[in-house]
């Protein structure tokens, strides 16, 4: 955008007023045009709810900015006149700017959006000299967001772990998410490469992690990190020792082969002072009984506790202070107390065990 652009012939305060009247989507696009538009957009103090990076089909940067979800897709092709194949991640040939608008909190309108009552199409452009990392840095700068909230990887990612490592080098990756939903399973070696290279600062999510099937030793180094939370989808061979090793505030494990006696031993260790950072734990189990009362008796055997009436309802706040903060209602359970005086609620339901520190619970 040259100085002769009509808008910039107006006084600075008028230019700023025009920019302030625009939607976030328009401002993000304008920020790409020149250094002056970038500086103006930076001055508006825009703040997204979440920025995530997805490397599955192609390399996509997703920015959540209510009511919009914006996907910046980077594509680079090896062949122009034949069947195209995605190759290295460095400099894309084409950039897509795809916008979805949230409607009524549930319905989504994809590939088009409304601005000032009119429908606009998504944008695509041929890329110049910008590399993928340049785009990431640009949007993080104009949106005053100094971290990537989530990096998602799968077994059939378009790019090898080494290239992803180079792409995110130096970035604060809050959540590293592994998923087994693709056509290929993530190998042990690739997962260790990711975990060693990326080192999430807050949390990681493992869906059907192969390492739990046959390699506990290689995972132990990651359990001792001071993470905020971990989510594990399927961990059939998770052991009591694995749980005791976790130096993590919130732990969610959806499926294990652990039973009531394992959880009873864990509670006794916790009362004695293990897992000092733990605030919330939920584990899916392989219980030998479907009866909740019998499950609770086994769970609390030999432990001083105070029963909570079944009709009393409480709300647990998970991932407090993050973009994923959520509330979970529960009734009943029992209070137990750690040796340092900290109080927690033990709650049992069908095939699931919860330990929740009192500070996360609202009455």
mmCIF file of C-alpha atoms in Angstrom:
data_model
loop_
_atom_site.group_PDB
_atom_site.id
_atom_site.type_symbol
_atom_site.label_atom_id
_atom_site.label_comp_id
_atom_site.label_asym_id
_atom_site.label_seq_id
_atom_site.Cartn_x
_atom_site.Cartn_y
_atom_site.Cartn_z
ATOM 1 C CA UNK A 1 0.000 0.000 0.000
ATOM 2 C CA UNK A 2 1.729 3.161 -1.211
ATOM 3 C CA UNK A 3 1.554 6.620 0.417
ATOM 4 C CA UNK A 4 -0.784 7.526 -2.454
ATOM 5 C CA UNK A 5 -3.395 5.064 -1.253
ATOM 6 C CA UNK A 6 -6.506 7.248 -0.653
ATOM 7 C CA UNK A 7 -6.973 6.212 2.972
ATOM 8 C CA UNK A 8 -3.484 7.394 3.885
ATOM 9 C CA UNK A 9 -4.140 10.835 2.449
ATOM 10 C CA UNK A 10 -6.448 11.422 5.409
ATOM 11 C CA UNK A 11 -5.288 12.662 8.828
ATOM 12 C CA UNK A 12 -3.745 10.014 11.072
ATOM 13 C CA UNK A 13 -6.608 10.138 13.565
ATOM 14 C CA UNK A 14 -9.111 9.455 10.767
ATOM 15 C CA UNK A 15 -7.027 6.548 9.452
ATOM 16 C CA UNK A 16 -6.897 5.079 12.949
ATOM 17 C CA UNK A 17 -10.644 5.510 13.348
ATOM 18 C CA UNK A 18 -11.260 3.621 10.093
ATOM 19 C CA UNK A 19 -9.028 0.748 11.233
ATOM 20 C CA UNK A 20 -10.800 0.589 14.586
ATOM 21 C CA UNK A 21 -14.144 0.156 12.822
ATOM 22 C CA UNK A 22 -12.958 -2.997 11.046
ATOM 23 C CA UNK A 23 -13.394 -6.642 12.036
ATOM 24 C CA UNK A 24 -10.381 -8.575 13.294
ATOM 25 C CA UNK A 25 -10.347 -10.634 10.084
ATOM 26 C CA UNK A 26 -9.991 -7.509 7.931
ATOM 27 C CA UNK A 27 -7.288 -6.115 10.192
ATOM 28 C CA UNK A 28 -5.241 -9.306 10.017
ATOM 29 C CA UNK A 29 -5.346 -9.201 6.221
ATOM 30 C CA UNK A 30 -4.465 -5.501 6.096
ATOM 31 C CA UNK A 31 -1.494 -6.083 8.378
ATOM 32 C CA UNK A 32 0.128 -8.088 5.570
ATOM 33 C CA UNK A 33 0.129 -5.195 3.083
ATOM 34 C CA UNK A 34 2.794 -2.841 4.410
ATOM 35 C CA UNK A 35 4.840 -1.927 7.460
ATOM 36 C CA UNK A 36 2.517 1.009 8.116
ATOM 37 C CA UNK A 37 -0.629 -1.122 8.150
ATOM 38 C CA UNK A 38 1.178 -3.630 10.347
ATOM 39 C CA UNK A 39 2.118 -0.903 12.832
ATOM 40 C CA UNK A 40 -1.444 0.419 12.930
ATOM 41 C CA UNK A 41 -2.886 -3.050 13.547
ATOM 42 C CA UNK A 42 -0.278 -3.668 16.265
ATOM 43 C CA UNK A 43 -1.371 -0.456 17.985
ATOM 44 C CA UNK A 44 -4.954 -1.733 18.289
ATOM 45 C CA UNK A 45 -3.987 -4.356 20.905
ATOM 46 C CA UNK A 46 -5.877 -7.274 19.396
ATOM 47 C CA UNK A 47 -5.769 -10.448 21.494
ATOM 48 C CA UNK A 48 -6.977 -13.841 20.201
ATOM 49 C CA UNK A 49 -8.285 -16.600 22.441
ATOM 50 C CA UNK A 50 -6.038 -19.273 20.967
ATOM 51 C CA UNK A 51 -3.373 -19.805 18.310
ATOM 52 C CA UNK A 52 -2.637 -23.375 17.266
ATOM 53 C CA UNK A 53 -0.485 -25.084 14.659
ATOM 54 C CA UNK A 54 -1.641 -28.208 12.837
ATOM 55 C CA UNK A 55 0.716 -30.195 10.611
ATOM 56 C CA UNK A 56 -1.561 -33.009 9.474
ATOM 57 C CA UNK A 57 -2.733 -32.563 5.866
ATOM 58 C CA UNK A 58 -0.706 -29.414 5.319
ATOM 59 C CA UNK A 59 0.738 -26.848 7.689
ATOM 60 C CA UNK A 60 -2.097 -24.737 9.109
ATOM 61 C CA UNK A 61 -2.095 -21.897 11.609
ATOM 62 C CA UNK A 62 -5.470 -21.639 13.349
ATOM 63 C CA UNK A 63 -6.429 -18.438 15.168
ATOM 64 C CA UNK A 64 -9.551 -18.317 17.329
ATOM 65 C CA UNK A 65 -10.896 -14.821 17.516
ATOM 66 C CA UNK A 66 -14.581 -14.831 18.478
ATOM 67 C CA UNK A 67 -16.789 -15.011 16.565
ATOM 68 C CA UNK A 68 -14.257 -16.199 13.966
ATOM 69 C CA UNK A 69 -12.019 -19.214 13.566
ATOM 70 C CA UNK A 70 -9.330 -18.282 11.062
ATOM 71 C CA UNK A 71 -7.201 -20.898 9.330
ATOM 72 C CA UNK A 72 -4.052 -19.776 7.527
ATOM 73 C CA UNK A 73 -3.015 -22.703 5.311
ATOM 74 C CA UNK A 74 0.470 -22.996 3.821
ATOM 75 C CA UNK A 75 0.918 -25.127 0.719
ATOM 76 C CA UNK A 76 4.025 -25.903 -1.250
ATOM 77 C CA UNK A 77 4.062 -28.260 -4.186
ATOM 78 C CA UNK A 78 6.865 -30.101 -5.905
ATOM 79 C CA UNK A 79 5.234 -30.405 -9.312
ATOM 80 C CA UNK A 80 3.317 -27.814 -11.284
ATOM 81 C CA UNK A 81 2.030 -29.673 -14.341
ATOM 82 C CA UNK A 82 1.624 -33.152 -12.927
ATOM 83 C CA UNK A 83 0.193 -34.671 -9.804
ATOM 84 C CA UNK A 84 1.167 -32.349 -6.973
ATOM 85 C CA UNK A 85 2.912 -33.624 -3.872
ATOM 86 C CA UNK A 86 3.508 -31.696 -0.684
ATOM 87 C CA UNK A 87 7.167 -31.275 0.171
ATOM 88 C CA UNK A 88 9.232 -29.349 2.696
ATOM 89 C CA UNK A 89 7.645 -26.788 4.938
ATOM 90 C CA UNK A 90 9.954 -23.788 4.469
ATOM 91 C CA UNK A 91 8.439 -21.441 1.865
ATOM 92 C CA UNK A 92 4.857 -22.015 0.686
ATOM 93 C CA UNK A 93 3.831 -21.352 -2.898
ATOM 94 C CA UNK A 94 0.265 -20.503 -1.923
ATOM 95 C CA UNK A 95 -1.342 -19.170 1.243
ATOM 96 C CA UNK A 96 -5.029 -19.648 2.031
ATOM 97 C CA UNK A 97 -6.904 -17.503 4.544
ATOM 98 C CA UNK A 98 -10.041 -19.463 5.458
ATOM 99 C CA UNK A 99 -12.610 -18.094 7.878
ATOM 100 C CA UNK A 100 -15.418 -19.793 9.781
ATOM 101 C CA UNK A 101 -17.918 -17.718 11.705
ATOM 102 C CA UNK A 102 -19.515 -19.213 14.806
ATOM 103 C CA UNK A 103 -23.294 -18.885 14.739
ATOM 104 C CA UNK A 104 -25.397 -19.479 17.870
ATOM 105 C CA UNK A 105 -22.359 -21.079 19.526
ATOM 106 C CA UNK A 106 -23.010 -24.332 17.670
ATOM 107 C CA UNK A 107 -23.514 -23.768 13.967
ATOM 108 C CA UNK A 108 -20.585 -22.968 11.699
ATOM 109 C CA UNK A 109 -20.504 -21.287 8.315
ATOM 110 C CA UNK A 110 -17.335 -22.410 6.619
ATOM 111 C CA UNK A 111 -15.375 -20.915 3.728
ATOM 112 C CA UNK A 112 -17.232 -17.614 3.833
ATOM 113 C CA UNK A 113 -18.035 -14.974 6.384
ATOM 114 C CA UNK A 114 -20.100 -11.858 6.941
ATOM 115 C CA UNK A 115 -18.647 -8.398 7.500
ATOM 116 C CA UNK A 116 -20.920 -5.392 7.982
ATOM 117 C CA UNK A 117 -23.897 -7.420 6.800
ATOM 118 C CA UNK A 118 -22.337 -8.568 3.511
ATOM 119 C CA UNK A 119 -20.888 -11.922 2.588
ATOM 120 C CA UNK A 120 -17.171 -12.057 1.789
ATOM 121 C CA UNK A 121 -15.163 -14.884 0.269
ATOM 122 C CA UNK A 122 -12.047 -16.379 1.745
ATOM 123 C CA UNK A 123 -8.685 -15.215 0.460
ATOM 124 C CA UNK A 124 -5.842 -17.000 -1.294
ATOM 125 C CA UNK A 125 -2.659 -15.533 -2.671
ATOM 126 C CA UNK A 126 0.562 -16.599 -4.297
ATOM 127 C CA UNK A 127 3.350 -16.318 -1.778
ATOM 128 C CA UNK A 128 6.466 -14.203 -2.272
ATOM 129 C CA UNK A 129 9.540 -14.495 -0.075
ATOM 130 C CA UNK A 130 7.776 -15.185 3.246
ATOM 131 C CA UNK A 131 8.450 -18.536 4.861
ATOM 132 C CA UNK A 132 5.957 -20.297 7.115
ATOM 133 C CA UNK A 133 7.804 -19.155 10.229
ATOM 134 C CA UNK A 134 7.636 -15.546 8.982
ATOM 135 C CA UNK A 135 3.844 -15.782 8.851
ATOM 136 C CA UNK A 136 3.684 -17.356 12.307
ATOM 137 C CA UNK A 137 5.907 -14.645 13.783
ATOM 138 C CA UNK A 138 3.907 -11.937 12.000
ATOM 139 C CA UNK A 139 0.526 -12.997 13.365
ATOM 140 C CA UNK A 140 1.900 -13.627 16.847
ATOM 141 C CA UNK A 141 3.346 -10.093 16.818
ATOM 142 C CA UNK A 142 0.272 -8.203 15.609
ATOM 143 C CA UNK A 143 -1.970 -10.177 17.972
ATOM 144 C CA UNK A 144 0.354 -9.760 20.972
ATOM 145 C CA UNK A 145 0.333 -13.521 21.534
ATOM 146 C CA UNK A 146 3.820 -14.698 22.475
ATOM 147 C CA UNK A 147 3.144 -18.421 22.420
ATOM 148 C CA UNK A 148 1.511 -21.244 20.454
ATOM 149 C CA UNK A 149 -1.344 -22.679 22.502
ATOM 150 C CA UNK A 150 -1.341 -26.060 20.763
ATOM 151 C CA UNK A 151 0.816 -27.973 18.286
ATOM 152 C CA UNK A 152 -1.041 -30.992 16.853
ATOM 153 C CA UNK A 153 0.808 -33.894 15.247
ATOM 154 C CA UNK A 154 -0.315 -37.240 13.837
ATOM 155 C CA UNK A 155 1.259 -40.350 12.376
ATOM 156 C CA UNK A 156 0.361 -39.303 8.830
ATOM 157 C CA UNK A 157 1.636 -35.735 9.122
ATOM 158 C CA UNK A 158 2.683 -34.090 5.886
ATOM 159 C CA UNK A 159 6.118 -33.321 7.351
ATOM 160 C CA UNK A 160 8.711 -35.303 9.331
ATOM 161 C CA UNK A 161 9.428 -34.453 12.999
ATOM 162 C CA UNK A 162 12.778 -32.848 12.158
ATOM 163 C CA UNK A 163 11.107 -30.189 9.983
ATOM 164 C CA UNK A 164 8.463 -29.435 12.606
ATOM 165 C CA UNK A 165 11.256 -29.110 15.160
ATOM 166 C CA UNK A 166 13.013 -26.543 12.970
ATOM 167 C CA UNK A 167 9.761 -24.672 12.307
ATOM 168 C CA UNK A 168 8.887 -24.157 15.986
ATOM 169 C CA UNK A 169 12.438 -23.720 17.279
ATOM 170 C CA UNK A 170 12.433 -21.032 19.970
ATOM 171 C CA UNK A 171 8.633 -20.815 20.234
ATOM 172 C CA UNK A 172 6.793 -21.351 23.502
ATOM 173 C CA UNK A 173 4.590 -24.376 22.750
ATOM 174 C CA UNK A 174 2.056 -24.654 25.572
ATOM 175 C CA UNK A 175 0.377 -27.916 24.515
ATOM 176 C CA UNK A 176 1.812 -30.711 22.381
ATOM 177 C CA UNK A 177 -1.000 -32.943 21.142
ATOM 178 C CA UNK A 178 -0.509 -36.424 19.683
ATOM 179 C CA UNK A 179 -3.418 -38.136 17.973
ATOM 180 C CA UNK A 180 -3.807 -41.617 16.512
ATOM 181 C CA UNK A 181 -6.777 -40.659 14.319
ATOM 182 C CA UNK A 182 -4.740 -40.686 11.130
ATOM 183 C CA UNK A 183 -4.040 -43.617 8.846
ATOM 184 C CA UNK A 184 -0.589 -44.188 10.371
ATOM 185 C CA UNK A 185 0.429 -44.724 13.983
ATOM 186 C CA UNK A 186 3.081 -42.409 15.401
ATOM 187 C CA UNK A 187 6.182 -44.487 15.987
ATOM 188 C CA UNK A 188 7.979 -44.627 19.333
ATOM 189 C CA UNK A 189 11.031 -42.931 17.852
ATOM 190 C CA UNK A 190 9.037 -40.104 16.244
ATOM 191 C CA UNK A 191 7.128 -39.418 19.456
ATOM 192 C CA UNK A 192 10.353 -39.221 21.455
ATOM 193 C CA UNK A 193 11.812 -36.880 18.798
ATOM 194 C CA UNK A 194 8.788 -34.590 19.199
ATOM 195 C CA UNK A 195 8.881 -34.657 22.995
ATOM 196 C CA UNK A 196 12.617 -33.999 23.116
ATOM 197 C CA UNK A 197 12.538 -31.313 20.436
ATOM 198 C CA UNK A 198 9.406 -29.371 21.282
ATOM 199 C CA UNK A 199 9.242 -29.710 25.093
ATOM 200 C CA UNK A 200 5.776 -28.267 25.785
ATOM 201 C CA UNK A 201 5.808 -25.756 28.627
ATOM 202 C CA UNK A 202 2.324 -26.427 29.989
ATOM 203 C CA UNK A 203 0.806 -29.733 28.908
ATOM 204 C CA UNK A 204 0.581 -32.555 26.413
ATOM 205 C CA UNK A 205 -2.170 -34.781 25.097
ATOM 206 C CA UNK A 206 -1.577 -38.393 24.100
ATOM 207 C CA UNK A 207 -4.308 -40.303 22.283
ATOM 208 C CA UNK A 208 -3.623 -44.065 22.281
ATOM 209 C CA UNK A 209 0.067 -43.519 22.869
ATOM 210 C CA UNK A 210 2.065 -46.504 21.581
ATOM 211 C CA UNK A 211 4.725 -45.886 24.217
ATOM 212 C CA UNK A 212 2.364 -47.032 26.940
ATOM 213 C CA UNK A 213 1.972 -50.364 25.207
ATOM 214 C CA UNK A 214 5.585 -51.402 25.498
ATOM 215 C CA UNK A 215 7.946 -48.692 26.680
ATOM 216 C CA UNK A 216 7.459 -47.056 30.091
ATOM 217 C CA UNK A 217 11.115 -46.192 30.561
ATOM 218 C CA UNK A 218 11.264 -43.780 27.641
ATOM 219 C CA UNK A 219 8.196 -41.889 28.910
ATOM 220 C CA UNK A 220 9.324 -41.491 32.517
ATOM 221 C CA UNK A 221 11.561 -38.498 31.717
ATOM 222 C CA UNK A 222 8.494 -36.530 30.582
ATOM 223 C CA UNK A 223 6.306 -37.390 33.583
ATOM 224 C CA UNK A 224 8.651 -35.583 35.967
ATOM 225 C CA UNK A 225 8.331 -32.235 34.129
ATOM 226 C CA UNK A 226 6.459 -29.436 35.905
ATOM 227 C CA UNK A 227 3.477 -29.423 33.528
ATOM 228 C CA UNK A 228 0.052 -27.935 34.181
ATOM 229 C CA UNK A 229 -1.887 -30.895 32.828
ATOM 230 C CA UNK A 230 -1.673 -34.077 30.802
ATOM 231 C CA UNK A 231 -4.428 -35.941 28.967
ATOM 232 C CA UNK A 232 -3.866 -39.572 27.975
ATOM 233 C CA UNK A 233 -6.542 -41.249 25.909
ATOM 234 C CA UNK A 234 -5.643 -44.914 26.220
ATOM 235 C CA UNK A 235 -2.978 -46.242 28.614
ATOM 236 C CA UNK A 236 -3.725 -49.925 29.284
ATOM 237 C CA UNK A 237 -0.345 -50.577 30.886
ATOM 238 C CA UNK A 238 -0.162 -47.450 33.039
ATOM 239 C CA UNK A 239 1.025 -48.449 36.516
ATOM 240 C CA UNK A 240 0.875 -47.025 40.017
ATOM 241 C CA UNK A 241 4.564 -46.142 39.705
ATOM 242 C CA UNK A 242 3.776 -44.098 36.577
ATOM 243 C CA UNK A 243 1.131 -42.125 38.470
ATOM 244 C CA UNK A 244 3.425 -41.514 41.433
ATOM 245 C CA UNK A 245 6.118 -40.239 39.085
ATOM 246 C CA UNK A 246 3.929 -37.538 37.506
ATOM 247 C CA UNK A 247 4.863 -34.049 38.718
ATOM 248 C CA UNK A 248 1.795 -32.562 37.033
ATOM 249 C CA UNK A 249 -1.045 -30.399 38.395
ATOM 250 C CA UNK A 250 -3.975 -31.923 36.489
ATOM 251 C CA UNK A 251 -4.017 -35.482 35.145
ATOM 252 C CA UNK A 252 -6.719 -37.043 32.982
ATOM 253 C CA UNK A 253 -6.321 -40.657 31.854
ATOM 254 C CA UNK A 254 -9.355 -42.055 30.077
ATOM 255 C CA UNK A 255 -8.606 -45.769 30.169
ATOM 256 C CA UNK A 256 -6.262 -47.979 32.198
ATOM 257 C CA UNK A 257 -6.232 -51.493 33.601
ATOM 258 C CA UNK A 258 -5.844 -50.190 37.141
ATOM 259 C CA UNK A 259 -8.360 -51.282 39.799
ATOM 260 C CA UNK A 260 -9.626 -50.066 43.185
ATOM 261 C CA UNK A 261 -6.655 -51.437 45.128
ATOM 262 C CA UNK A 262 -4.230 -49.502 42.913
ATOM 263 C CA UNK A 263 -6.107 -46.252 43.574
ATOM 264 C CA UNK A 264 -6.258 -47.027 47.303
ATOM 265 C CA UNK A 265 -2.479 -47.358 47.379
ATOM 266 C CA UNK A 266 -2.136 -44.121 45.403
ATOM 267 C CA UNK A 267 -4.339 -42.244 47.896
ATOM 268 C CA UNK A 268 -2.215 -43.483 50.793
ATOM 269 C CA UNK A 269 0.929 -42.262 49.014
ATOM 270 C CA UNK A 270 -0.756 -38.901 48.333
ATOM 271 C CA UNK A 271 -1.763 -38.529 51.985
ATOM 272 C CA UNK A 272 1.861 -39.211 52.943
ATOM 273 C CA UNK A 273 3.059 -36.415 50.640
ATOM 274 C CA UNK A 274 3.538 -37.798 47.120
ATOM 275 C CA UNK A 275 2.552 -35.803 44.018
ATOM 276 C CA UNK A 276 2.700 -32.424 45.834
ATOM 277 C CA UNK A 277 1.681 -30.419 42.712
ATOM 278 C CA UNK A 278 -1.397 -32.543 41.999
ATOM 279 C CA UNK A 279 -4.720 -30.671 42.084
ATOM 280 C CA UNK A 280 -6.959 -32.796 39.874
ATOM 281 C CA UNK A 281 -6.808 -36.459 38.890
ATOM 282 C CA UNK A 282 -9.323 -38.516 36.960
ATOM 283 C CA UNK A 283 -8.571 -42.054 35.800
ATOM 284 C CA UNK A 284 -10.694 -44.552 33.922
ATOM 285 C CA UNK A 285 -10.287 -47.954 35.530
ATOM 286 C CA UNK A 286 -10.812 -51.672 35.018
ATOM 287 C CA UNK A 287 -12.861 -52.094 38.186
ATOM 288 C CA UNK A 288 -14.003 -55.531 39.267
ATOM 289 C CA UNK A 289 -17.370 -54.170 40.459
ATOM 290 C CA UNK A 290 -20.159 -52.064 38.982
ATOM 291 C CA UNK A 291 -21.438 -51.120 42.445
ATOM 292 C CA UNK A 292 -20.413 -47.566 43.374
ATOM 293 C CA UNK A 293 -20.634 -48.115 47.140
ATOM 294 C CA UNK A 294 -18.484 -51.229 46.970
ATOM 295 C CA UNK A 295 -16.019 -49.385 44.733
ATOM 296 C CA UNK A 296 -15.776 -46.556 47.291
ATOM 297 C CA UNK A 297 -15.268 -49.000 50.167
ATOM 298 C CA UNK A 298 -12.319 -50.581 48.357
ATOM 299 C CA UNK A 299 -11.026 -47.156 47.354
ATOM 300 C CA UNK A 300 -11.034 -45.742 50.897
ATOM 301 C CA UNK A 301 -10.114 -48.907 52.793
ATOM 302 C CA UNK A 302 -7.853 -47.953 55.722
ATOM 303 C CA UNK A 303 -8.093 -44.202 54.984
ATOM 304 C CA UNK A 304 -9.650 -41.615 57.315
ATOM 305 C CA UNK A 305 -12.403 -39.875 55.397
ATOM 306 C CA UNK A 306 -15.608 -37.882 55.824
ATOM 307 C CA UNK A 307 -18.593 -38.799 53.678
ATOM 308 C CA UNK A 308 -20.330 -36.064 51.642
ATOM 309 C CA UNK A 309 -24.136 -36.423 51.370
ATOM 310 C CA UNK A 310 -25.161 -37.703 47.946
ATOM 311 C CA UNK A 311 -27.583 -34.808 47.450
ATOM 312 C CA UNK A 312 -24.857 -32.170 47.851
ATOM 313 C CA UNK A 313 -23.777 -30.828 44.461
ATOM 314 C CA UNK A 314 -20.399 -29.233 43.848
ATOM 315 C CA UNK A 315 -18.675 -27.742 40.809
ATOM 316 C CA UNK A 316 -15.052 -28.497 39.990
ATOM 317 C CA UNK A 317 -13.136 -25.944 37.918
ATOM 318 C CA UNK A 318 -10.587 -27.612 35.638
ATOM 319 C CA UNK A 319 -7.693 -25.907 33.833
ATOM 320 C CA UNK A 320 -8.391 -22.725 35.757
ATOM 321 C CA UNK A 321 -7.229 -19.539 34.080
ATOM 322 C CA UNK A 322 -6.620 -21.110 30.650
ATOM 323 C CA UNK A 323 -8.582 -20.868 27.393
ATOM 324 C CA UNK A 324 -9.772 -24.440 28.112
ATOM 325 C CA UNK A 325 -11.169 -23.684 31.570
ATOM 326 C CA UNK A 326 -14.272 -25.777 32.178
ATOM 327 C CA UNK A 327 -16.643 -26.704 34.993
ATOM 328 C CA UNK A 328 -17.704 -30.177 36.009
ATOM 329 C CA UNK A 329 -20.603 -30.911 38.373
ATOM 330 C CA UNK A 330 -20.562 -33.794 40.840
ATOM 331 C CA UNK A 331 -22.524 -35.101 43.811
ATOM 332 C CA UNK A 332 -21.415 -37.124 46.807
ATOM 333 C CA UNK A 333 -17.887 -38.369 47.416
ATOM 334 C CA UNK A 334 -15.675 -38.167 50.510
ATOM 335 C CA UNK A 335 -13.186 -35.728 52.013
ATOM 336 C CA UNK A 336 -9.660 -36.896 52.795
ATOM 337 C CA UNK A 337 -6.772 -34.894 54.228
ATOM 338 C CA UNK A 338 -3.065 -34.881 53.359
ATOM 339 C CA UNK A 339 -0.497 -34.789 56.146
ATOM 340 C CA UNK A 340 0.155 -31.078 55.466
ATOM 341 C CA UNK A 341 -3.543 -30.292 56.005
ATOM 342 C CA UNK A 342 -4.587 -29.969 52.346
ATOM 343 C CA UNK A 343 -8.089 -31.348 51.815
ATOM 344 C CA UNK A 344 -9.354 -33.136 48.726
ATOM 345 C CA UNK A 345 -12.511 -34.825 47.509
ATOM 346 C CA UNK A 346 -12.398 -38.460 46.409
ATOM 347 C CA UNK A 347 -15.227 -39.200 44.016
ATOM 348 C CA UNK A 348 -16.062 -42.521 42.393
ATOM 349 C CA UNK A 349 -18.406 -43.345 39.573
ATOM 350 C CA UNK A 350 -18.772 -46.168 37.087
ATOM 351 C CA UNK A 351 -15.291 -47.095 35.829
ATOM 352 C CA UNK A 352 -13.782 -43.747 36.898
ATOM 353 C CA UNK A 353 -11.917 -42.418 39.920
ATOM 354 C CA UNK A 354 -11.421 -38.729 40.808
ATOM 355 C CA UNK A 355 -9.188 -36.935 43.282
ATOM 356 C CA UNK A 356 -9.885 -33.192 43.408
ATOM 357 C CA UNK A 357 -8.123 -30.706 45.649
ATOM 358 C CA UNK A 358 -10.562 -28.584 47.626
ATOM 359 C CA UNK A 359 -9.239 -25.322 46.129
ATOM 360 C CA UNK A 360 -10.715 -26.287 42.726
ATOM 361 C CA UNK A 361 -14.217 -26.858 44.100
ATOM 362 C CA UNK A 362 -17.088 -24.357 44.333
ATOM 363 C CA UNK A 363 -20.177 -25.062 46.424
#
